[in-house]
Amino acid sequence: MNPVELIQKKRDGGELSRDELSFMVLSYTRQSIPDYQMSAFLMACTIRGMTDGEMHDLTDVMLRSGSIIDLSDIPGVKVDKHSTGGVGDKLSILIAPIVASYGIPVPMISGRGLGHTGGTLDKLETIPGFRTDLNVREYADVVRRVGAVLIGQTNDIAPADKRMYALRDVTGTVECIPLIASSIMSKKLAAGIDALVLDVKVGNGALMQDLERATALATALVSIGKQAGKRTLAYITDMNQPIGASVGNWVEIRECVDCLRGERGPLVEDLLELTHLFAGTMIWLGGKAGSVDEGIEMSRASIGSGQAFAKFEEIVAAQGGNPHALLSDTIYPPPLHIVNVQSLQKGFIRSINAREIGLVSVQLGAGRMSLDDTIDPASGIVMHAKVGTSVNIGDTLARVYSNEEQGARPSVERVRRAFVIGPDRPEPIDLVKRIID
Amino acid sequence: MNPVELIQKKRDGGELSRDELSFMVLSYTRQSIPDYQMSAFLMACTIRGMTDGEMHDLTDVMLRSGSIIDLSDIPGVKVDKHSTGGVGDKLSILIAPIVASYGIPVPMISGRGLGHTGGTLDKLETIPGFRTDLNVREYADVVRRVGAVLIGQTNDIAPADKRMYALRDVTGTVECIPLIASSIMSKKLAAGIDALVLDVKVGNGALMQDLERATALATALVSIGKQAGKRTLAYITDMNQPIGASVGNWVEIRECVDCLRGERGPLVEDLLELTHLFAGTMIWLGGKAGSVDEGIEMSRASIGSGQAFAKFEEIVAAQGGNPHALLSDTIYPPPLHIVNVQSLQKGFIRSINAREIGLVSVQLGAGRMSLDDTIDPASGIVMHAKVGTSVNIGDTLARVYSNEEQGARPSVERVRRAFVIGPDRPEPIDLVKRIID
């Protein structure tokens, strides 16, 4: 086959066969097709679109470009959750121990932060000793012993996707729904799961800015999952203010610990509602509840009984982390500077620009500008008001955590401007916009 | 400026400013934008198209990426001709001496063969000693002394186009009219001309397969020329059978010599008609004739008087070639093998697949499969019948010239199949389909 002819075919709106897609993707992975041909091909896919058949074939080709983890000798329905990424999105860290506390295996392969969104791996790695680079044998072993594991993508999972994703990021070819969907699903399907719940976020802090595109992505993801014979379901959820109160790494772990130990209140209400919805759905998919509603009740009960937090300590220990650090302010050093962001107005918080909060937290060192950057574990932003909170002049809107005073000061103004305050109480936010199954 | 944002802008159908195009093209030329970003950008241009404004800006940016030759101290209207490429297209070699014989300067920058089409430079270089790699000073000097020169693109003419063209060739982004037009015109406008006649070929042997696209390309080319203040005119001409009788390199030079010395006949009728049309138009643009028709008469007279051939000998000598080789069979060795292609049918030649004849001649060694290939000067194909010729079984359709017997034998069958023979005499071919000015 001739790569130029296949590029031309896609350029002219044609549909590629499985063999043709396989030739392009596998030749690129073994570097016999150069970057410049693949990027022209990806641009043609982005503008012309891809058929459902092409998307399914592409997913399968990328999935089979590496090793597929076999967890079939572990009993139970293995369930995972995947989020398209948000600001303050710490759901996986709460959900994994809750679901595992009912004996449902949760093998999770998570990501790192890039752009304005945080990454589960970066957050977990702030726990002293916690390893996310387990190999496939260790991964299966932790699932078997503890019931849940959270690791990063290994080099042998979907290597084709790894190369293509890096290229898409620098060639303006990220925003293509079939490419996004096949990239996500090729990795998920390689991880040995039986069922999957997807959290497709929509709003100013999400990859998908409007409901129409979020629905298209959710539909594509669910279609690929079902085609592969996995039970798959997607919720489209709101990403117009940070989830919960904290945005960063160690601050988010601390928030998870508080939530798992039963803390409630208006600042984490949205976080808990989403946690119970996703955990409840996974308990139901795992066959331990007769309905999602029953699953949600079980999720609440797991926190109430302390079983969820106990399971979290087990997971931390199994992955090499120090569970004592979770509750000790002496083991974990606080940031050098904590600066209050005060309100200059009286009124109700009408909205909080999640994307801007995410970008400021990256600037503070909590995220990466490029893949080589290192993370400052202690920096971040903690909200003291969320949409609907009534504030007076001088009230604390948020606190900026930083290890560099120069870094914190300019951030204060940006954080303040991310809060829109008005005289009227806003309508409550619907956290779940749509369910796709 | 951020290249990814500019790629995204074009991907989403936006129009780039001159500064934005300049940033993309010049950064690419000095290698601060990598191939994979430029190829994604070119694919977005190919699918989304470019506005006339973008096309004019792109041409000007590429033109100014290198040096612009100044011939203003040479008196007279400097006129060039450019062809989009064909099979047996030797027009430049005939036209340059004819037009120069009237004292009109003809500074021609020509190309090499690639794909199924031949190149003027490859043909001229089969003349012993002939140099096409003159530098800018030598180039201007030959125009001044002899009146015409035919050289290749120098490294400092439109270097941006040179890099972009090489990339387009391998990324499925050749077939974009604004990119084709700006590529051609950036080189032509850098050569120091005042007026330009374009030969946009259409048909199975041409880059443009249908009249609609040929018209769009001709319109784009003329628009760029006029925008740059040059008198520009395009003819759309037929490329559905090889032009003249010979296809190759030395065989085409010999055909030019024969034509310049007054040979006529049905096999070169089309070649002479096009030669006189283009030369006549150039004589008119050069201000030496009151009309194109008068120019055509002057073109015929230049051959009839022997002035055209004498000028050709002067050009050959000025560029280092041996004019005695043109008429001597002892200086120039014949090919090792000449094989007749005989007709297996009786009837009229209905059509000759020019593209296939071009491809066979490449296979015989007369053209290149890749840029590093060397040319076999003696190989080629000489037609003994053209569209409309009546043939009997056993009549010679063509002769295959080759230096490798193994190469000639399989070619015979392909050449035979390129001739379509039927019982009825075909309609005469209209050589000129449209005039765009």
mmCIF file of C-alpha atoms in Angstrom, chain A residues 4 7-8 10-12 35-37 39-41 43-48 167-175, chain B residues 4 7-8 10-12 35-37 39-41 43-48 167-175:
data_model
loop_
_atom_site.group_PDB
_atom_site.id
_atom_site.type_symbol
_atom_site.label_atom_id
_atom_site.label_comp_id
_atom_site.label_asym_id
_atom_site.label_seq_id
_atom_site.Cartn_x
_atom_site.Cartn_y
_atom_site.Cartn_z
ATOM 1 C CA VAL A 4 0.170 9.012 -0.190
ATOM 2 C CA ILE A 7 -3.908 10.173 2.538
ATOM 3 C CA GLN A 8 -5.490 11.291 -0.759
ATOM 4 C CA LYS A 10 -9.200 10.360 3.149
ATOM 5 C CA ARG A 11 -8.555 13.902 1.878
ATOM 6 C CA ASP A 12 -11.207 13.361 -0.790
ATOM 7 C CA ASP A 35 5.447 12.155 11.125
ATOM 8 C CA TYR A 36 4.705 14.504 8.214
ATOM 9 C CA GLN A 37 2.617 11.915 6.383
ATOM 10 C CA SER A 39 -0.037 14.532 10.412
ATOM 11 C CA ALA A 40 -1.443 15.190 6.911
ATOM 12 C CA PHE A 41 -3.558 12.043 7.305
ATOM 13 C CA MET A 43 -5.705 16.544 9.460
ATOM 14 C CA ALA A 44 -7.702 14.918 6.658
ATOM 15 C CA CYS A 45 -9.491 12.752 9.292
ATOM 16 C CA THR A 46 -10.147 15.829 11.451
ATOM 17 C CA ILE A 47 -11.715 17.860 8.646
ATOM 18 C CA ARG A 48 -13.457 15.072 6.701
ATOM 19 C CA LEU A 167 1.635 14.191 17.200
ATOM 20 C CA ARG A 168 -2.007 15.346 17.344
ATOM 21 C CA ASP A 169 -1.176 17.626 20.256
ATOM 22 C CA VAL A 170 1.211 19.712 18.095
ATOM 23 C CA THR A 171 -0.574 19.594 14.718
ATOM 24 C CA GLY A 172 -4.043 20.973 15.486
ATOM 25 C CA THR A 173 -5.650 17.536 15.165
ATOM 26 C CA VAL A 174 -6.805 16.985 18.751
ATOM 27 C CA GLU A 175 -10.370 18.213 18.194
ATOM 28 C CA VAL B 4 -0.764 25.205 16.183
ATOM 29 C CA ILE B 7 -3.133 25.406 11.750
ATOM 30 C CA GLN B 8 -6.384 25.318 13.742
ATOM 31 C CA LYS B 10 -7.103 27.173 8.657
ATOM 32 C CA ARG B 11 -8.544 23.801 9.725
ATOM 33 C CA ASP B 12 -11.728 25.576 10.833
ATOM 34 C CA ASP B 35 7.628 19.145 8.517
ATOM 35 C CA TYR B 36 4.756 17.569 10.469
ATOM 36 C CA GLN B 37 3.197 20.935 11.317
ATOM 37 C CA SER B 39 2.035 19.106 6.284
ATOM 38 C CA ALA B 40 -1.000 19.407 8.601
ATOM 39 C CA PHE B 41 -1.294 23.061 7.555
ATOM 40 C CA MET B 43 -3.676 19.526 4.198
ATOM 41 C CA ALA B 44 -5.988 22.061 5.862
ATOM 42 C CA CYS B 45 -5.321 24.465 2.927
ATOM 43 C CA THR B 46 -5.969 21.661 0.423
ATOM 44 C CA ILE B 47 -9.322 20.671 1.916
ATOM 45 C CA ARG B 48 -10.577 24.105 3.050
ATOM 46 C CA LEU B 167 6.728 18.108 1.189
ATOM 47 C CA ARG B 168 3.475 18.407 -0.789
ATOM 48 C CA ASP B 169 4.658 15.694 -3.157
ATOM 49 C CA VAL B 170 4.724 13.096 -0.337
ATOM 50 C CA THR B 171 1.730 14.216 1.759
ATOM 51 C CA GLY B 172 -1.172 14.192 -0.691
ATOM 52 C CA THR B 173 -1.288 17.995 -0.845
ATOM 53 C CA VAL B 174 -0.281 18.575 -4.472
ATOM 54 C CA GLU B 175 -3.848 18.846 -5.803
#
